PDB file of C-alpha atoms and ligand atoms in Angstrom:
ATOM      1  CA  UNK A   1       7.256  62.510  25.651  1.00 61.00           C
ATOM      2  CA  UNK A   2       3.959  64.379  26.201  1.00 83.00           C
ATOM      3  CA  UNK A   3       3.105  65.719  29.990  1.00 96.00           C
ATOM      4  CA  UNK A   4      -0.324  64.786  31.370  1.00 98.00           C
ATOM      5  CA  UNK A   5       0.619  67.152  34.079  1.00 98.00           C
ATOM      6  CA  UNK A   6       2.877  70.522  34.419  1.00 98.00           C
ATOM      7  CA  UNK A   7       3.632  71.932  37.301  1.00 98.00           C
ATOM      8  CA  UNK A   8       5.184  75.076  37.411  1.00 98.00           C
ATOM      9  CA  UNK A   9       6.761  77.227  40.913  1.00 98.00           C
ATOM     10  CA  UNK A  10       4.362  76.033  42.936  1.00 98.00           C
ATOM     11  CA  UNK A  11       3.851  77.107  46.091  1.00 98.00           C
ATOM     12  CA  UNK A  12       1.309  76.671  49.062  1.00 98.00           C
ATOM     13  CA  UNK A  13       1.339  78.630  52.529  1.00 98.00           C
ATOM     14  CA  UNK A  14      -0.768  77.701  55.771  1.00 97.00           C
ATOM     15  CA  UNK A  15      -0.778  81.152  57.154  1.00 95.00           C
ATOM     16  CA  UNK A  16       3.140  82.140  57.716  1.00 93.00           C
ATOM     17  CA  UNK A  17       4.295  78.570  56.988  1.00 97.00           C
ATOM     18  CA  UNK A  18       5.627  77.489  53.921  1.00 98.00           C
ATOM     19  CA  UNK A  19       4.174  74.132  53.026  1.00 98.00           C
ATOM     20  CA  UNK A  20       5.561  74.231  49.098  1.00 98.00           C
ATOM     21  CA  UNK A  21       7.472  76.469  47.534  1.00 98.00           C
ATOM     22  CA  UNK A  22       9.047  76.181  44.011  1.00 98.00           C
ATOM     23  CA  UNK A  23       8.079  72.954  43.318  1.00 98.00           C
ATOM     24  CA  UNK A  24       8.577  72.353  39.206  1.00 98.00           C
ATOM     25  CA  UNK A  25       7.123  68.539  37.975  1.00 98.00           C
ATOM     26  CA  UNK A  26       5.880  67.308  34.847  1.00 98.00           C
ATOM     27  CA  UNK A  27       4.539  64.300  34.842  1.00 98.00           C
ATOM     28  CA  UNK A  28       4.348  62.032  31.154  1.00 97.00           C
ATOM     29  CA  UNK A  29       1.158  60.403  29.657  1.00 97.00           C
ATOM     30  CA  UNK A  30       1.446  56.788  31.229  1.00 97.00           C
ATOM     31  CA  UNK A  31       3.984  57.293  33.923  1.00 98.00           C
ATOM     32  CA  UNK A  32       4.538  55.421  37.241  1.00 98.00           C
ATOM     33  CA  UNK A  33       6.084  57.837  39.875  1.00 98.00           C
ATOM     34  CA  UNK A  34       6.937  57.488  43.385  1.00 98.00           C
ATOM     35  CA  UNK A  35       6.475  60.696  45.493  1.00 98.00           C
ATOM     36  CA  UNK A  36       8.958  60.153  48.652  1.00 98.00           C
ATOM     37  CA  UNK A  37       9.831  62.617  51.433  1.00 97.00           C
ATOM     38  CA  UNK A  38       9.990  62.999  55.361  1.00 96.00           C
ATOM     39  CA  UNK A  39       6.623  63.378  57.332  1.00 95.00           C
ATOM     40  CA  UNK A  40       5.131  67.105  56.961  1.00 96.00           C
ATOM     41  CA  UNK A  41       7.219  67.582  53.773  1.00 98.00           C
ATOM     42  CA  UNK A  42       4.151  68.459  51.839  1.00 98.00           C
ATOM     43  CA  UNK A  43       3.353  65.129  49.710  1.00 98.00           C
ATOM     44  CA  UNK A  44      -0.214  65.520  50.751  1.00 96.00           C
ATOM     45  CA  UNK A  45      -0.382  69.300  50.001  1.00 98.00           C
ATOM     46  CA  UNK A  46       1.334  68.819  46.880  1.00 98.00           C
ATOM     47  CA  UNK A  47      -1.731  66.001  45.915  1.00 97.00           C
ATOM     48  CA  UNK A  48      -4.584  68.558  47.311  1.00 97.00           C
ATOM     49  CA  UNK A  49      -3.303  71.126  45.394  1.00 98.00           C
ATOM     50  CA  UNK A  50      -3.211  68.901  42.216  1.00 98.00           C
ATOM     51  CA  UNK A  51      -6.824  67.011  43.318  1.00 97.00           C
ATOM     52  CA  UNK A  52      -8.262  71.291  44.220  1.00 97.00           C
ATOM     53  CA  UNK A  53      -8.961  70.044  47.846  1.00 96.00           C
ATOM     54  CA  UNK A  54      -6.381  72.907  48.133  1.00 98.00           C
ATOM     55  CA  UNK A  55      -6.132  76.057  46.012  1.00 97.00           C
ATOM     56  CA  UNK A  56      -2.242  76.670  45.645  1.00 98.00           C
ATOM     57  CA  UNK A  57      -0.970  80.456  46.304  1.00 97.00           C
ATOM     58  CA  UNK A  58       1.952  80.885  43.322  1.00 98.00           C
ATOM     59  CA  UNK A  59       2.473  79.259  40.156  1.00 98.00           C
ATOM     60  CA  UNK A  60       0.316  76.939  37.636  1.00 98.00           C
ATOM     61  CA  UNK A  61      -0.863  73.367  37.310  1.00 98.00           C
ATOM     62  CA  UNK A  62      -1.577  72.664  33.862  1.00 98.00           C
ATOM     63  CA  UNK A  63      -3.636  69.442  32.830  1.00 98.00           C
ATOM     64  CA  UNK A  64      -3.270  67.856  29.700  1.00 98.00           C
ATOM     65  CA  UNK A  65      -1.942  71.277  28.154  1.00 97.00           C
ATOM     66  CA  UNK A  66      -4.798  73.580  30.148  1.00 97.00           C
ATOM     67  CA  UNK A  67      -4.760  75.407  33.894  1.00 98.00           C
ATOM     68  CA  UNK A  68      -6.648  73.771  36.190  1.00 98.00           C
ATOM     69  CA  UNK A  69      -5.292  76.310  39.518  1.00 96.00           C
ATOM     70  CA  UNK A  70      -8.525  78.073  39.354  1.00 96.00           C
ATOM     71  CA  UNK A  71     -11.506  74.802  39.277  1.00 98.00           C
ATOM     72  CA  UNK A  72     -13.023  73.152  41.978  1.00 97.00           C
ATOM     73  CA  UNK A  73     -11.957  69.939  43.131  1.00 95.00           C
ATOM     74  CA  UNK A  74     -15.314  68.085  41.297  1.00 93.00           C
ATOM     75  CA  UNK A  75     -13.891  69.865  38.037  1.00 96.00           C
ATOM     76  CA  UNK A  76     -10.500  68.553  37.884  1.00 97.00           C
ATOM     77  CA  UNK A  77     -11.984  65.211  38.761  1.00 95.00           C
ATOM     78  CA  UNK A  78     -14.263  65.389  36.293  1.00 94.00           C
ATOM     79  CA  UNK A  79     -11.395  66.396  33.377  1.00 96.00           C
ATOM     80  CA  UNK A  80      -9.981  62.861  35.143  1.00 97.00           C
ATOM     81  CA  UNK A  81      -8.041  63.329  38.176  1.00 97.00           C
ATOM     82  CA  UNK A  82      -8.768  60.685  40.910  1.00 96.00           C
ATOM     83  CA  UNK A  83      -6.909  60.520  43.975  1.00 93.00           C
ATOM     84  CA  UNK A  84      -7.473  58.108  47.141  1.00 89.00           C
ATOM     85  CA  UNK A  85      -7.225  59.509  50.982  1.00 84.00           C
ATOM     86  CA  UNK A  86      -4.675  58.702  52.973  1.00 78.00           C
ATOM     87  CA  UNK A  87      -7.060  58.468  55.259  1.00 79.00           C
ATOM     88  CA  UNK A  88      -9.822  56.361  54.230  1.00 78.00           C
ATOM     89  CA  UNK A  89     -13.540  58.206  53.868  1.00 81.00           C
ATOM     90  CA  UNK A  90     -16.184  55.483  52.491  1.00 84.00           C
ATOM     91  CA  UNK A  91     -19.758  56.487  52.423  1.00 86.00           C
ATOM     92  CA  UNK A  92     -20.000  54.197  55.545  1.00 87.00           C
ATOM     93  CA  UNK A  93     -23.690  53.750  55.502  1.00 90.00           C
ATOM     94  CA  UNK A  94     -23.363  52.258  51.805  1.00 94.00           C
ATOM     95  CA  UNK A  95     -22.575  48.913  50.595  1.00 96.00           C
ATOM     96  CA  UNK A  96     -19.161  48.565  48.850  1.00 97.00           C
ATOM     97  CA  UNK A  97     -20.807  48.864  44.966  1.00 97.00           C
ATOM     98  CA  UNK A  98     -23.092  51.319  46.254  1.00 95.00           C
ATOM     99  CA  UNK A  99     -19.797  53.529  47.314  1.00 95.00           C
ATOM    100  CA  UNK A 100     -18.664  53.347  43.400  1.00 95.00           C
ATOM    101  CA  UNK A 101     -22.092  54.080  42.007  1.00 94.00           C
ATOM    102  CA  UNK A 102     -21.763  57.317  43.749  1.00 91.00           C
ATOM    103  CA  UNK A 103     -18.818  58.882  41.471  1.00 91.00           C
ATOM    104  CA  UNK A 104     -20.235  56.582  38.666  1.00 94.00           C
ATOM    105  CA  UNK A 105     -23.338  58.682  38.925  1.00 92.00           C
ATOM    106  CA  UNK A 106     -21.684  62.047  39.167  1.00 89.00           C
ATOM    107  CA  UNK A 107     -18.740  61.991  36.857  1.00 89.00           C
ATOM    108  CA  UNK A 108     -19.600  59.615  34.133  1.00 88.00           C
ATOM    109  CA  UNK A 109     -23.752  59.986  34.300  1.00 92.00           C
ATOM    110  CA  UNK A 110     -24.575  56.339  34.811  1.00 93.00           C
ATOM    111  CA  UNK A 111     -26.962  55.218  36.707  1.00 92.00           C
ATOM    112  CA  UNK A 112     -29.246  51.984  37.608  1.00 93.00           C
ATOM    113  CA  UNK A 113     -28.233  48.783  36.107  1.00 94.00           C
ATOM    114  CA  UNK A 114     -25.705  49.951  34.376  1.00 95.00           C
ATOM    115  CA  UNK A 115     -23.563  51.591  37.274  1.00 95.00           C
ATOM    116  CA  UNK A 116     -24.302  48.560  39.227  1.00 96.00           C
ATOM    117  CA  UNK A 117     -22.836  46.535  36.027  1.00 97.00           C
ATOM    118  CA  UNK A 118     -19.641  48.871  35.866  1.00 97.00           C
ATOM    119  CA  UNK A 119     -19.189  49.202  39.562  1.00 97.00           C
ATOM    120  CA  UNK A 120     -18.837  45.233  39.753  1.00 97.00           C
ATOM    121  CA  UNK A 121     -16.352  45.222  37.015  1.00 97.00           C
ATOM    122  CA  UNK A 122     -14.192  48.008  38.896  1.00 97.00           C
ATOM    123  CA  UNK A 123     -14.834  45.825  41.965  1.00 97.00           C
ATOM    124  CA  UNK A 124     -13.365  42.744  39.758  1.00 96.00           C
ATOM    125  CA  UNK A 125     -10.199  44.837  38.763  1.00 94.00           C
ATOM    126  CA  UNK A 126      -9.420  44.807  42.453  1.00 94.00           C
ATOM    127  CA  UNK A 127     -10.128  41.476  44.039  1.00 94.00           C
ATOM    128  CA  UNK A 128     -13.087  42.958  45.628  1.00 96.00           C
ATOM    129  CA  UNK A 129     -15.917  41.191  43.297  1.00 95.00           C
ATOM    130  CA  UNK A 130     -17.269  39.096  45.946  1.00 97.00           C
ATOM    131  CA  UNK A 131     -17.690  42.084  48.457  1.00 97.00           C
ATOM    132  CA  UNK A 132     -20.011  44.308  46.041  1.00 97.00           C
ATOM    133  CA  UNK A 133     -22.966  43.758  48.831  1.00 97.00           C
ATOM    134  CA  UNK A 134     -21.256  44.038  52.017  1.00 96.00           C
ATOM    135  CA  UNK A 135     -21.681  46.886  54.777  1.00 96.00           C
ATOM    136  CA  UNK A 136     -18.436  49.056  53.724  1.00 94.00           C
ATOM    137  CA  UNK A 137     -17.975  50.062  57.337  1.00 93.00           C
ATOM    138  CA  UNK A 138     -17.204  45.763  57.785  1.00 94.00           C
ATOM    139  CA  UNK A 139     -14.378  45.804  55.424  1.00 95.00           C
ATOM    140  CA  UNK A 140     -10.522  44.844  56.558  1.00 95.00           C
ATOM    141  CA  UNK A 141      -8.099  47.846  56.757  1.00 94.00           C
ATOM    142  CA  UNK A 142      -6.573  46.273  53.035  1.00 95.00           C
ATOM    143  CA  UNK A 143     -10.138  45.379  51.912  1.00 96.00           C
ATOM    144  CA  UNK A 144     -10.703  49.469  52.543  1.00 94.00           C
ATOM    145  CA  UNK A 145      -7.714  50.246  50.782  1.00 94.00           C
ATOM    146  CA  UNK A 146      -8.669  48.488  47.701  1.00 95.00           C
ATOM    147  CA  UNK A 147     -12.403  50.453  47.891  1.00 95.00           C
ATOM    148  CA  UNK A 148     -10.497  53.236  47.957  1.00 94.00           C
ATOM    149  CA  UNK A 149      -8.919  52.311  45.042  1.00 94.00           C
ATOM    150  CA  UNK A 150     -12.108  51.410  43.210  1.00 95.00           C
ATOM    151  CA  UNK A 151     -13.999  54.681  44.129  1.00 94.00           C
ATOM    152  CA  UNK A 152     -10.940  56.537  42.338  1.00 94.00           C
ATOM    153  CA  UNK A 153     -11.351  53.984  39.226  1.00 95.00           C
ATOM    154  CA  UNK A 154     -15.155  54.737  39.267  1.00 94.00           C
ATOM    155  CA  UNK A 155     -14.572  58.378  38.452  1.00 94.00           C
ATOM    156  CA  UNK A 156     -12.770  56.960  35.434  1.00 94.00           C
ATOM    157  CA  UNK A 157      -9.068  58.688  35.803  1.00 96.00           C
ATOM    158  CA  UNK A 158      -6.763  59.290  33.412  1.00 98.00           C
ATOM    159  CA  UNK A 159      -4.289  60.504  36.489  1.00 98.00           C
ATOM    160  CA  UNK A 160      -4.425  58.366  39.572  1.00 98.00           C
ATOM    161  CA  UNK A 161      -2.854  59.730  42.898  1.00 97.00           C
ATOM    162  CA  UNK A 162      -2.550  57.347  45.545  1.00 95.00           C
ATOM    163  CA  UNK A 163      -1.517  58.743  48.539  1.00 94.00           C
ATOM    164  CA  UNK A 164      -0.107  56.115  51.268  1.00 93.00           C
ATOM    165  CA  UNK A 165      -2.732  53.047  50.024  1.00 92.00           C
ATOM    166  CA  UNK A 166      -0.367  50.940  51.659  1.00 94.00           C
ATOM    167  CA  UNK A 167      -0.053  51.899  55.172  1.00 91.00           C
ATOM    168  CA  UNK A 168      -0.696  49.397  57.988  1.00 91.00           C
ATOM    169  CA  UNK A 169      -0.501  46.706  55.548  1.00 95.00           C
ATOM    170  CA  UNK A 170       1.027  43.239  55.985  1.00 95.00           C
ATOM    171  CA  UNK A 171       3.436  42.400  53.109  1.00 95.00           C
ATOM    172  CA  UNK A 172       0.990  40.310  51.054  1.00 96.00           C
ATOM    173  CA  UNK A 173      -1.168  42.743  51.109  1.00 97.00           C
ATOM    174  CA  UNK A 174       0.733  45.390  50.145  1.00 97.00           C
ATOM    175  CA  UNK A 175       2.352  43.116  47.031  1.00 96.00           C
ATOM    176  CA  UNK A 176      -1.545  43.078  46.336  1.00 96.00           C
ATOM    177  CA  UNK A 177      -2.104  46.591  46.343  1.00 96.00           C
ATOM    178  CA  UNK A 178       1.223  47.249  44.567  1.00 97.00           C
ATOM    179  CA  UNK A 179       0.013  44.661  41.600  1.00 96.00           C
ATOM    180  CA  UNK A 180      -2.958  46.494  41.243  1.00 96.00           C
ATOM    181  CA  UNK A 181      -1.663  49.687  40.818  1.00 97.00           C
ATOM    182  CA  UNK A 182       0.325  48.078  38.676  1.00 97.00           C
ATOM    183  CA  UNK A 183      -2.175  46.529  36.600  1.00 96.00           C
ATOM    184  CA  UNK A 184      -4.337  49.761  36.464  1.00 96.00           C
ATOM    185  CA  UNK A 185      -0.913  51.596  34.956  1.00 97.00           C
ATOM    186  CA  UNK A 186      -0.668  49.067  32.359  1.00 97.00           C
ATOM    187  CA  UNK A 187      -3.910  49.849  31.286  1.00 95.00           C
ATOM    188  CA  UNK A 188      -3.266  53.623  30.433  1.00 96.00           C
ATOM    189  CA  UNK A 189      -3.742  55.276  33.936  1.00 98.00           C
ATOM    190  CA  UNK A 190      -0.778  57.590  34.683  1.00 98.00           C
ATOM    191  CA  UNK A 191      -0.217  57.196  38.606  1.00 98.00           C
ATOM    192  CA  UNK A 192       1.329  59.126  41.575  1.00 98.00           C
ATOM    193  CA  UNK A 193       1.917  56.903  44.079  1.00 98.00           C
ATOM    194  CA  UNK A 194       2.931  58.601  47.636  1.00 97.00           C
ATOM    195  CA  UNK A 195       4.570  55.679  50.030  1.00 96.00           C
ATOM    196  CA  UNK A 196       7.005  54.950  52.700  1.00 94.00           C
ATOM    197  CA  UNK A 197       7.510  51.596  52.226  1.00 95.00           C
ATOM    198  CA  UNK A 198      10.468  51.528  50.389  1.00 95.00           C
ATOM    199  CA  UNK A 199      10.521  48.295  48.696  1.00 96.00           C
ATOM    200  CA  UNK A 200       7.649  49.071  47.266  1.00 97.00           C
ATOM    201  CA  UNK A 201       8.212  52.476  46.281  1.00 97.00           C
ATOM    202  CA  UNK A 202      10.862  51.027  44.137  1.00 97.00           C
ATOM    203  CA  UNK A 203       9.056  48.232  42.818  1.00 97.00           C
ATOM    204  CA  UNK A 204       6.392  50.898  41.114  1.00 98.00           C
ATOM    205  CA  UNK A 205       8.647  54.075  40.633  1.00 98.00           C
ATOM    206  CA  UNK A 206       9.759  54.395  37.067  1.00 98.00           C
ATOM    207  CA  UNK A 207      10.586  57.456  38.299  1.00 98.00           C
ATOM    208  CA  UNK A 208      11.352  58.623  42.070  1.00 98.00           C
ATOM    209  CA  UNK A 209      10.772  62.348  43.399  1.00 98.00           C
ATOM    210  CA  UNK A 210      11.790  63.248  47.098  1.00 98.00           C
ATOM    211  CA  UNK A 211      10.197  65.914  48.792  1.00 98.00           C
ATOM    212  CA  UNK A 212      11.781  67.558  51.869  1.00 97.00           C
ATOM    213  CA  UNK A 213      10.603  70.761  54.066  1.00 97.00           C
ATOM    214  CA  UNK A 214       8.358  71.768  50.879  1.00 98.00           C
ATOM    215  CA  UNK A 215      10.922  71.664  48.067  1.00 98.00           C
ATOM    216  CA  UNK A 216      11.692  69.203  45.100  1.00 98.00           C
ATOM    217  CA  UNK A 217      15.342  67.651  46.659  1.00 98.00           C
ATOM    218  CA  UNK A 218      15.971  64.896  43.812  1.00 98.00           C
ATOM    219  CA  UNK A 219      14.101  64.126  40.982  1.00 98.00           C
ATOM    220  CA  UNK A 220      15.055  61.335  39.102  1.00 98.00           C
ATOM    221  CA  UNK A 221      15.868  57.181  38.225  1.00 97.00           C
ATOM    222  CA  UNK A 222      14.628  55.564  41.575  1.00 98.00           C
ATOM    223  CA  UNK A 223      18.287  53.895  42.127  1.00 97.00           C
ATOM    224  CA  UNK A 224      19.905  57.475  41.331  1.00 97.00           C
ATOM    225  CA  UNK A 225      17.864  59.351  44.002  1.00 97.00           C
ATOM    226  CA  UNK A 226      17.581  56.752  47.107  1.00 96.00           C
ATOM    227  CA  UNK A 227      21.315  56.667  46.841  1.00 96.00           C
ATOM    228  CA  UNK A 228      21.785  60.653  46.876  1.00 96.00           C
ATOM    229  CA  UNK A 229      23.422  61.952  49.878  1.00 96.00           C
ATOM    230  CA  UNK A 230      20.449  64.654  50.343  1.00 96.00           C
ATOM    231  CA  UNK A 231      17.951  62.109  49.901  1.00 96.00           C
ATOM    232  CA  UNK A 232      19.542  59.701  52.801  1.00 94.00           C
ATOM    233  CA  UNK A 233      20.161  62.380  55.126  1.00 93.00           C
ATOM    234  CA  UNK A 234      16.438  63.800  54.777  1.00 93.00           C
ATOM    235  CA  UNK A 235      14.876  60.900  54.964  1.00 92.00           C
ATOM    236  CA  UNK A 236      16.155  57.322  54.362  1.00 84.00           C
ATOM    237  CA  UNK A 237      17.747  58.085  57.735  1.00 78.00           C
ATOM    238  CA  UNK A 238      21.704  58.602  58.382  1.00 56.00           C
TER     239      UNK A 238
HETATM  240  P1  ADP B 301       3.233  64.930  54.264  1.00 83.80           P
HETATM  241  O1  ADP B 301       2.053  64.439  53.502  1.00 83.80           O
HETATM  242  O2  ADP B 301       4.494  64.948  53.462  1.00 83.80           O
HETATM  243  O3  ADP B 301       3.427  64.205  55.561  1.00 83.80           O
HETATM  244  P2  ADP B 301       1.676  67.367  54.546  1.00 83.80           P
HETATM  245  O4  ADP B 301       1.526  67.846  53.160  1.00 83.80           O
HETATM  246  O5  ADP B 301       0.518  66.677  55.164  1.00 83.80           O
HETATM  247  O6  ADP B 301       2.984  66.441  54.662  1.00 83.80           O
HETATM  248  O7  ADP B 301       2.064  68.573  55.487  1.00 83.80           O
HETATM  249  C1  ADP B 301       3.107  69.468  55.173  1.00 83.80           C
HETATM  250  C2  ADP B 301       3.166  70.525  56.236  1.00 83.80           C
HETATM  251  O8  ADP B 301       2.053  71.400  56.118  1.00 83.80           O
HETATM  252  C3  ADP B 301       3.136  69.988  57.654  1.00 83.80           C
HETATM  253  O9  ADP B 301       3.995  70.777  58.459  1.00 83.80           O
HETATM  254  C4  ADP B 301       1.696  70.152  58.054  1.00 83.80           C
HETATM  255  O10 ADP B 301       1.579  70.325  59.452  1.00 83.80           O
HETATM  256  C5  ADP B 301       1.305  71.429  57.314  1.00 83.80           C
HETATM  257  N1  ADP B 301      -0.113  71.417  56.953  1.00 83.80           N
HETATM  258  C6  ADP B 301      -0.726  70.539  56.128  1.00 83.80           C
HETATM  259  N2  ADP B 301      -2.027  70.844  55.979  1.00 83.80           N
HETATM  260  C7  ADP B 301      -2.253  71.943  56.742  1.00 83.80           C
HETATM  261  C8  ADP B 301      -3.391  72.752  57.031  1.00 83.80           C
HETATM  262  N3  ADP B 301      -4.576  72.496  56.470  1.00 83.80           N
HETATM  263  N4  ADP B 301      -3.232  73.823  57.853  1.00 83.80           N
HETATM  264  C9  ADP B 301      -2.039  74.098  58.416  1.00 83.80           C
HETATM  265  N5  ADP B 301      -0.912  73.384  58.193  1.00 83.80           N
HETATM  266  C10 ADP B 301      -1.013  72.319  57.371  1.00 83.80           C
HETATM  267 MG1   MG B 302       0.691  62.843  53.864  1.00 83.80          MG
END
């Protein structure tokens, strides 16, 4: 199976800490894989150093089959990697379709009409059709989530992170989010999804990677690594 994404002793340092170190991942063309780990593990480093919100201090990132290490963050989304925050940062001054026209405009050129047309099919995708005028700063917490979502889509990803979408969500809601993620996999989009809620993790994870103090601990089927010993005593807690 082909990677999308190769990455290869990475490592990332805030001054004298070690954030990452030696983390090896290759990610296949159409994958769904859960990123798991302990808070301050480094899930969200690892994502900023894939996204280039953070430049990574040892080894290589490679991007369908080229380095990316060295571009700016607009670059790599731009080549088609999208990620949403975990926490939320809408253009909050903008209606909802108005916050997708923004990276419809910059990464795919469109303007006008015709983002306005593409920005309410996005808006579709995610049960959010009906909210295309509204004052983003009114939106629910899961309403925000799914914008989130949508802004990522309107950059037109071929890699999707999603980095905790589903925190402070009731259960329906997060089923929601969770079938649109889903849904977006389905229709080509390889995704990283970072979460804590576990029964959702395994719902989505074809694949399961646990992160703990920086490092890769398990890597693997989702049933094989939530029942490894390291895995439970990092973090599923005993
Ligand atoms: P996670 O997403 O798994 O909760 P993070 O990647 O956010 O973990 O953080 C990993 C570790 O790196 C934590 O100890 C955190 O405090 C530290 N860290 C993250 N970002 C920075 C930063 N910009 N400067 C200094 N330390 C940071
Ligand atoms: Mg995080």
């Amino acid at each position: 199976m082909e990677s999308i994404l190769e990455i290869k002793d990475l490592g990332k340092n805030f001054g004298g800490f070690t954030a990452l170190s030696g983390v090896n991942l290759a990610i296949r063309q159409g994958e769904r894989l859960g990123l798991i780990g302990p808070n301050g593990s480094g899930k969200t480093t690892l994502i900023n150093c894939i996204s280039g919100a953070l430049r990574n201090d040892h080894g290589q990132i490679q991007f369908k089959g080229e380095s990316i290490s060295h571009l700016p963050a607009h670059t790599r989304t731009k080549r088609g990697i999208a990620r949403s925050f975990q926490l939320p940062r809408p253009f909050r001054s903008m209606t909802v379709a108005e916050n997708l026209m923004v990276p419809l405009a910059y990464v795919g050129g469109v303007s006008g009409s015709k983002a306005r047309k593409q920005a309410l099919e996005i808006l579709a995708e995610m049960g959010l059709a009906d909210k295309a005028d509204t004052s983003s700063a009114s939106l629910s917490q899961v309403e925000l989530r799914k914008m989130e979502l949508a802004r990522a889509m309107a950059a037109k990803p071929q890699l999707l992170i999603s980095d905790e979408a589903m925190a402070g969500l009731s259960g329906s809601e997060v089923d929601d989010v969770l079938d649109i993620l889903i849904k977006l996999n389905k229709s080509g989009i390889t995704i990283i999804m970072i979460e804590h809620i576990m029964h959702a993790v395994m719902r989505f994870s074809e694949r399961l990677v646990c992160l703990d103090a920086g490092q890769i601990i398990c890597d693997g089927d989702p049933q094989t690594v939530v029942a490894n010993p390291q895995v439970h005593r990092a973090y599923l807690g005993d």
